[in-house]
Short mmCIF file of C-alpha atoms and ligand atoms in Angstrom, two decimals:
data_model
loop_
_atom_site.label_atom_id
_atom_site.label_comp_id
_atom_site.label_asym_id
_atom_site.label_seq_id
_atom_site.Cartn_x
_atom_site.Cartn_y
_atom_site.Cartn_z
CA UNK R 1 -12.99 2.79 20.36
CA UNK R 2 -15.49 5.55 20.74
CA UNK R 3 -14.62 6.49 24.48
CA UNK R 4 -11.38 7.69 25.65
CA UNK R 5 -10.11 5.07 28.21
CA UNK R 6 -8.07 7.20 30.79
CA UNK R 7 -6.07 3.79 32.48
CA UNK R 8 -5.05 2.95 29.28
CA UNK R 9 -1.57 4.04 27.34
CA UNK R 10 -1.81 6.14 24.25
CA UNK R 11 0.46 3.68 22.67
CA UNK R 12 -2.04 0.82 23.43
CA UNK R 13 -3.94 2.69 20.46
CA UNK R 14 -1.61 1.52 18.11
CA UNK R 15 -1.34 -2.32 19.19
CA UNK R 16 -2.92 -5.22 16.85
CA UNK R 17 -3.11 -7.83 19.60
CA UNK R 18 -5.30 -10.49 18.02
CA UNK R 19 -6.24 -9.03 14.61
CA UNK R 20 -5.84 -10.62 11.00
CA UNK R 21 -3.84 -8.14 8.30
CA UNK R 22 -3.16 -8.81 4.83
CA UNK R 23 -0.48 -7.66 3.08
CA UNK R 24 -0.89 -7.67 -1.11
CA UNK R 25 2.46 -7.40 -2.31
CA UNK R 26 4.45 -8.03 1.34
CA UNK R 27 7.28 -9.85 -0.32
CA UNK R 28 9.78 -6.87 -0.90
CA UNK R 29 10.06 -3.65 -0.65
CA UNK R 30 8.03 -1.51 1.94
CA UNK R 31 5.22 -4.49 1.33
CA UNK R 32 7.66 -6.64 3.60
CA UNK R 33 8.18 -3.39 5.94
CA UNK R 34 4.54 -3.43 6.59
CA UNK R 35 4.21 -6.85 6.98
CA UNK R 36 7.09 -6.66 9.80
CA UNK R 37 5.36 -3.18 11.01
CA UNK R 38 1.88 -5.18 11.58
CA UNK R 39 3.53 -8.02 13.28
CA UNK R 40 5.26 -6.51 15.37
CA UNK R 41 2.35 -4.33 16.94
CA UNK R 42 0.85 -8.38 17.55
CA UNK R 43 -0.95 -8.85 14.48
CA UNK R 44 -1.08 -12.23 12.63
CA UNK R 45 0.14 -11.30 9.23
CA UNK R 46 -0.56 -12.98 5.72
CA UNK R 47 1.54 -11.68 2.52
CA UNK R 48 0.17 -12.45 -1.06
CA UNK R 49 2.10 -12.27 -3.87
CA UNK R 50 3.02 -13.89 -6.85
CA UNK R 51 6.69 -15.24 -6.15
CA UNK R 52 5.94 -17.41 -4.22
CA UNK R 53 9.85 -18.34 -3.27
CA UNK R 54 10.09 -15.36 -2.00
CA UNK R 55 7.01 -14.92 -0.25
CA UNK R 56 8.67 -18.17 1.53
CA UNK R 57 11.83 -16.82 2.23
CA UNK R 58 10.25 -13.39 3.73
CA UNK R 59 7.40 -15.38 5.94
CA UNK R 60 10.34 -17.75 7.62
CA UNK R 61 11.70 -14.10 8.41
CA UNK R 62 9.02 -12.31 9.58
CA UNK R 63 7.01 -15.38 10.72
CA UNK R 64 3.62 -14.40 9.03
CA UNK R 65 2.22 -16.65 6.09
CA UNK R 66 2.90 -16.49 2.81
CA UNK R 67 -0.11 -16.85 0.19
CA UNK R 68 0.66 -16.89 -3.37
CA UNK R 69 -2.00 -14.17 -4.98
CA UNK R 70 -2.14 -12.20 -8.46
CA UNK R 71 -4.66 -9.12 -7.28
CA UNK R 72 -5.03 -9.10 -10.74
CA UNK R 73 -7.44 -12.47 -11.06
CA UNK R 74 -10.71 -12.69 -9.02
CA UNK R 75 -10.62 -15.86 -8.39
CA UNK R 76 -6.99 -16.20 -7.37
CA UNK R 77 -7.99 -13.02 -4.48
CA UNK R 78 -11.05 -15.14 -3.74
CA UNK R 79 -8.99 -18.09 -2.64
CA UNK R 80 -6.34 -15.88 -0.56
CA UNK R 81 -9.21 -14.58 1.36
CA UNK R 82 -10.59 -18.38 1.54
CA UNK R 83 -7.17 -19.77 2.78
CA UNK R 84 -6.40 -16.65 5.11
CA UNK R 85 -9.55 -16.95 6.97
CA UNK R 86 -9.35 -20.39 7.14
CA UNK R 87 -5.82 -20.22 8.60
CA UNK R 88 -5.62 -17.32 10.49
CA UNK R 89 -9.06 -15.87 10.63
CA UNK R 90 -11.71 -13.45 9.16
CA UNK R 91 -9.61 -10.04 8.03
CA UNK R 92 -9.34 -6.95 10.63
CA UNK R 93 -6.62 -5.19 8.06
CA UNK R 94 -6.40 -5.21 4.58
CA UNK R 95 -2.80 -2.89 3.24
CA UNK R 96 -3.19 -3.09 -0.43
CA UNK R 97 0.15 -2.55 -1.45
CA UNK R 98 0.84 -4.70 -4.67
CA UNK R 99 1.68 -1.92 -7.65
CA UNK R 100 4.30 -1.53 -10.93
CA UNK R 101 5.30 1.25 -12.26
CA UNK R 102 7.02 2.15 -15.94
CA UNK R 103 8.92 4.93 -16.83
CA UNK R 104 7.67 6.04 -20.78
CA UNK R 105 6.80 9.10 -22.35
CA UNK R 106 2.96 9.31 -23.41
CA UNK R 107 3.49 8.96 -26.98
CA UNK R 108 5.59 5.77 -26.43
CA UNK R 109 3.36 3.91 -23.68
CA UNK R 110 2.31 0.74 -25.48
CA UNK R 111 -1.09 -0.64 -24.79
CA UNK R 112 -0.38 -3.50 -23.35
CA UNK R 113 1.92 -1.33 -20.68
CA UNK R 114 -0.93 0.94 -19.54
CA UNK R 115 -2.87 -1.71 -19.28
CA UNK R 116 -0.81 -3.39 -16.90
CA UNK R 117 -0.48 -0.87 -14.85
CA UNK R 118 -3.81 -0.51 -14.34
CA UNK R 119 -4.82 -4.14 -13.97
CA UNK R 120 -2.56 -3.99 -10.70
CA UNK R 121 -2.74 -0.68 -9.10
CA UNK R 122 -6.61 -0.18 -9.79
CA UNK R 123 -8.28 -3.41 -10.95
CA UNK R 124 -6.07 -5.24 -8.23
CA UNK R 125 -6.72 -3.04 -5.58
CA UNK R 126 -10.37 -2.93 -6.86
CA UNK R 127 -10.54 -7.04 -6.43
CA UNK R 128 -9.26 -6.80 -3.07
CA UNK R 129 -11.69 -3.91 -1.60
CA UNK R 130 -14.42 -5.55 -2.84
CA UNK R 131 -14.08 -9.48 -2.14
CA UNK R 132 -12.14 -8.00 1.15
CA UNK R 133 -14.12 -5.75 1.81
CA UNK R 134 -17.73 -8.19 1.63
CA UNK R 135 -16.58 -10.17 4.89
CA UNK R 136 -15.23 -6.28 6.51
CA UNK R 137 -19.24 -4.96 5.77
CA UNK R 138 -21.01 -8.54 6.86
CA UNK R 139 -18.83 -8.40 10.07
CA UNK R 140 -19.01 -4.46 10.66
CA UNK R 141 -15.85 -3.98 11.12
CA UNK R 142 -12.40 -3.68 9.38
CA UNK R 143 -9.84 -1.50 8.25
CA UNK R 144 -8.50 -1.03 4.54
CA UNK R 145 -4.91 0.93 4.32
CA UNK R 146 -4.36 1.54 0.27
CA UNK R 147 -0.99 2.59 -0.99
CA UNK R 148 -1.19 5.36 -2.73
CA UNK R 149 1.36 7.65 -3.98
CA UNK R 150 3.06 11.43 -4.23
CA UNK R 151 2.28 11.02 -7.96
CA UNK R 152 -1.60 11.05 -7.33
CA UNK R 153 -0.77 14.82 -6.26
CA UNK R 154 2.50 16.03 -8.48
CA UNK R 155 3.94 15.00 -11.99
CA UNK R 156 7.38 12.78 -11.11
CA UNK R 157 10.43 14.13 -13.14
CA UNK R 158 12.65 13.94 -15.03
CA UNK R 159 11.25 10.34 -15.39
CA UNK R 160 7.47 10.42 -17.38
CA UNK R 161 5.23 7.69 -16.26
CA UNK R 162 1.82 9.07 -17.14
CA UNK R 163 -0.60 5.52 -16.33
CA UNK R 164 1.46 4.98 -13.16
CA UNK R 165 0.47 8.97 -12.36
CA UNK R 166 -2.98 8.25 -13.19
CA UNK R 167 -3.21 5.22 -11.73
CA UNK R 168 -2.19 6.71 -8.17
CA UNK R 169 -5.05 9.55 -8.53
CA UNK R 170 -7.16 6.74 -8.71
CA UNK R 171 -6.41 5.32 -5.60
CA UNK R 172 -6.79 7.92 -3.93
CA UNK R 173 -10.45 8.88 -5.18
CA UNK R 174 -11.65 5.26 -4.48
CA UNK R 175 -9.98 5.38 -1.15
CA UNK R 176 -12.60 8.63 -0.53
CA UNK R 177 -15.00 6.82 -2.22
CA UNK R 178 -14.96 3.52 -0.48
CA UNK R 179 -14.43 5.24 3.01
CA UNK R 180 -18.06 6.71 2.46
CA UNK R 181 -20.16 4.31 1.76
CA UNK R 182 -18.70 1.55 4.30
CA UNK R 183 -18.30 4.02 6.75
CA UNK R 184 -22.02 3.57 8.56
CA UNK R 185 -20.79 -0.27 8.64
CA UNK R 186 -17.69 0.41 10.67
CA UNK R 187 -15.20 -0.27 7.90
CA UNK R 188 -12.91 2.73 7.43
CA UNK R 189 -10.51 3.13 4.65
CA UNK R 190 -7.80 5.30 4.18
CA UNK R 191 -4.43 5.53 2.30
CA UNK R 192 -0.84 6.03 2.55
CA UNK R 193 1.22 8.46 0.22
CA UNK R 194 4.58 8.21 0.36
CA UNK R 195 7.63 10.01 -1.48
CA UNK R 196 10.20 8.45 -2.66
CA UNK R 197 11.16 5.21 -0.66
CA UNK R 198 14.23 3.07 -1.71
CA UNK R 199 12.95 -0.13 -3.42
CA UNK R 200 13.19 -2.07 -6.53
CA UNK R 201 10.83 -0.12 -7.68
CA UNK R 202 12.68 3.36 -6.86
CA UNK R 203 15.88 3.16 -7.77
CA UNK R 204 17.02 6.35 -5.56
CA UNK R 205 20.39 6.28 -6.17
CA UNK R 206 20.38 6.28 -9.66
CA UNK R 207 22.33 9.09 -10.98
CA UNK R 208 19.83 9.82 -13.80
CA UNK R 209 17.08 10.17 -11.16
CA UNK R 210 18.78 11.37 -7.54
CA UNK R 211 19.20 15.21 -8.28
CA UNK R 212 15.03 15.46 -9.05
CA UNK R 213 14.17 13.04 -6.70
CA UNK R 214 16.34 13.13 -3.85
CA UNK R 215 18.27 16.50 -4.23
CA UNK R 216 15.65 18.78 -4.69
CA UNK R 217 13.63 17.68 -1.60
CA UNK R 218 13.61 19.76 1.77
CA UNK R 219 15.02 16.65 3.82
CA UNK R 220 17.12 15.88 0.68
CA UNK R 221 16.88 11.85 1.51
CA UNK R 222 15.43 9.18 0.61
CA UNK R 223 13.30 6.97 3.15
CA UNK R 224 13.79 3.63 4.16
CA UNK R 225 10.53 1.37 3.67
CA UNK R 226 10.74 0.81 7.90
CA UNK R 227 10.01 4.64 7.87
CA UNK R 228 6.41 4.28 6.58
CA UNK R 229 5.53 1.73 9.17
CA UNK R 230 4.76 3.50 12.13
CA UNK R 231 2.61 5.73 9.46
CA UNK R 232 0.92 2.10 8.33
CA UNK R 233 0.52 0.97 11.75
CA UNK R 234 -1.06 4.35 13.13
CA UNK R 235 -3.76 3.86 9.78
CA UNK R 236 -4.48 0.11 10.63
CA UNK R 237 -4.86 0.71 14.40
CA UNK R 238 -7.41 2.65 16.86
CA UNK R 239 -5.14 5.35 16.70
CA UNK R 240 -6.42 6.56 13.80
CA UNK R 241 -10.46 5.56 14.53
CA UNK R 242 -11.74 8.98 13.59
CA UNK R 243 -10.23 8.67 10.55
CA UNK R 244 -11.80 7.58 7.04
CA UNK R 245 -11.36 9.21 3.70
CA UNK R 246 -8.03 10.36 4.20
CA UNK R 247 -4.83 10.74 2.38
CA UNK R 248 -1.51 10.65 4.59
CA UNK R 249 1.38 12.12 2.83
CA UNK R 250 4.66 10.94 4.44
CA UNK R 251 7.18 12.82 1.82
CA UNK R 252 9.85 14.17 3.67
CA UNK R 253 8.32 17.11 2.24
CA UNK R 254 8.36 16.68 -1.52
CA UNK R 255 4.83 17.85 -2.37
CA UNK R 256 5.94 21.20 -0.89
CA UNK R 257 7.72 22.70 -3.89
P1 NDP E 1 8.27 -3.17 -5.41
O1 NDP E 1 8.32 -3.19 -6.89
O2 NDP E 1 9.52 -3.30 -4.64
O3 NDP E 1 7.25 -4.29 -4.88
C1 NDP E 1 6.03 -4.50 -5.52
C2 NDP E 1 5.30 -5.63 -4.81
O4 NDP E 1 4.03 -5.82 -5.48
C3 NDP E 1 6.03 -6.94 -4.85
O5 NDP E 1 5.92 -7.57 -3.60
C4 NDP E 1 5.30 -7.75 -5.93
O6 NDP E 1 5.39 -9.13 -5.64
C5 NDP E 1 3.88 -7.21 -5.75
N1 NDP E 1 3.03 -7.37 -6.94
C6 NDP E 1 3.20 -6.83 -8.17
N2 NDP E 1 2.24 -7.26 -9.00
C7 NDP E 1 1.43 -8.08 -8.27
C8 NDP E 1 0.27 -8.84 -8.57
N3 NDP E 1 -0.27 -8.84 -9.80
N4 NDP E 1 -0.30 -9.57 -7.57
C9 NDP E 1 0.24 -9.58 -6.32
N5 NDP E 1 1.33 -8.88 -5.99
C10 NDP E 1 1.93 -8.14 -6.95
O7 NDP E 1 7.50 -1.80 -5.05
P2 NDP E 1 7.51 -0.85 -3.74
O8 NDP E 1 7.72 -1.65 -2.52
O9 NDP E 1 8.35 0.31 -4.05
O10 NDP E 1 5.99 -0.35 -3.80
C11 NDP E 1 4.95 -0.83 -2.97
C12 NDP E 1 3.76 0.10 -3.16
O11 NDP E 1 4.12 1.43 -2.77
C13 NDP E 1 3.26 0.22 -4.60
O12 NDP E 1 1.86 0.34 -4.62
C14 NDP E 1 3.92 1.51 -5.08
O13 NDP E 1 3.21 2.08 -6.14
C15 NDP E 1 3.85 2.34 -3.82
N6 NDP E 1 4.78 3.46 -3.75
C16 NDP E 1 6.14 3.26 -3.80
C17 NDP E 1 6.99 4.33 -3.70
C18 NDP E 1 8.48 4.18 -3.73
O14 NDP E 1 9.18 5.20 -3.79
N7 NDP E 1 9.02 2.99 -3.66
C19 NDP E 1 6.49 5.71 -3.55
C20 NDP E 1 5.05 5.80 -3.49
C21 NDP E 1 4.25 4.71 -3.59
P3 NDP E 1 5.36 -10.30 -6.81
O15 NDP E 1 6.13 -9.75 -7.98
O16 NDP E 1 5.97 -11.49 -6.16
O17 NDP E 1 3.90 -10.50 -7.13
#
């Protein structure tokens, strides 16, 4: 959309009638939030994971289709993107979501952790961009939406999580990256940072975690993941078509302090 169209609504920005989204990771958590998000502004949604029970469970609810993926192997993303195509279409939206986290101190983190984490949240997301991203640049068009995180920009306390830190930054810079050098073939890429949102990975209520994480906030909550989705929706849609390169921080203020 290049033109303003003055019949149209400003809310008709934000609709996905007709276009393909993946979801890595859309199984749980604010994964399944965007999943829901995307379907419900009319796109047709696929969710790869690796349970693939749930993934079942979640696409009878949310009637999208459930493909069972590990970002972390080429050749199992290669065959998601295979299968999703093949069922639903090439991809318009790719939300690369899938991520772990551990809480250890630096001097403790064994190898075998860091490398985990990185194998998800930057080889994974890496696997995705790039085998998603070929049939995005062929087609000239697409949209990539990478989850990113407040801990690209702060150091999370009391808990220390130093690879999970690092691994966020990383996003971030490849999101800048990426949005560069596919921007002149109409593929724009952005990504989401949110604060802390109550999943199994952020266990917000925990009293060894709540007065850093929650407490000390300016909104002093927690979000819901179905908070971030209008945010996800707004980065997969038109509504954001001037957009590329760019970090959205939705915090409830965190970063500010
Ligand atoms: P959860 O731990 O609840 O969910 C993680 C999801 O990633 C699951 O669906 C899991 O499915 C999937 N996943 C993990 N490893 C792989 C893999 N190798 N291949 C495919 N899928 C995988 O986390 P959240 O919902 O909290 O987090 C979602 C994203 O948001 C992450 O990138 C996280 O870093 C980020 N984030 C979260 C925040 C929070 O406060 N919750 C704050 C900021 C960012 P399965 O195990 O079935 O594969």
């Amino acid at each position: 959309m290049s033109t303003a169209d003055e019949s149209a609504s400003v809310l008709d920005a934000f609709r996905l009638d007709g276009r393909v989204a993946v979801v890595t990771g859309g199984n749980r958590g604010l994964g399944r939030a965007f999943a829901q998000a995307l379907a419900q502004a009319g796109a047709r949604v696929a969710i790869a994971a690796r349970d693939s029970g749930r993934s079942g469970d979640v696409a009878e609810e949310l009637g999208v289709l459930a493909v069972d993926a590990d970002v972390t192997d080429r050749a199992s993303v290669e065959a998601m993107l295979e299968r999703v195509t093949s069922e639903l279409g090439p991809v318009d939206v790719l939300v690369n979501n899938a991520g772990t986290c551990f809480h250890r101190p630096a001097l403790e983190v064994p190898p075998q952790e860091w490398r985990q984490v990185f194998d998800v949240n930057v080889d994974g997301l890496w696997h995705c961009s790039q085998v998603v991203g070929a049939q995005m640049v062929e087609r000239g068009t697409g949209v990539i939406v990478n989850i990113g995180s407040i801990s690209a920009l702060i150091v999370n306390r009391p808990q220390m999580q130093p690879a999970y830190n690092a691994s966020k930054a990383a996003v971030h810079q490849l999101t800048k990256s990426l949005a560069a050098e596919w921007a002149p073939h109409g593929v724009r890429v952005n990504a989401l940072a949110p604060g802390y949102v109550k999943t199994e990975m952020a266990p917000v209520e925990d009293p060894r975690f709540k007065p850093r994480w929650v407490d000390d906030a300016p909104m002093q909550r927690y979000a819901v993941p179905e908070e971030l989705g209008p945010s996800l929706v707004y980065l997969a849609s038109d509504a954001s078509s001037f957009m590329t390169g760019s970090v959205l921080v939705v915090d409830g203020g965190y970063t500010l302090w």
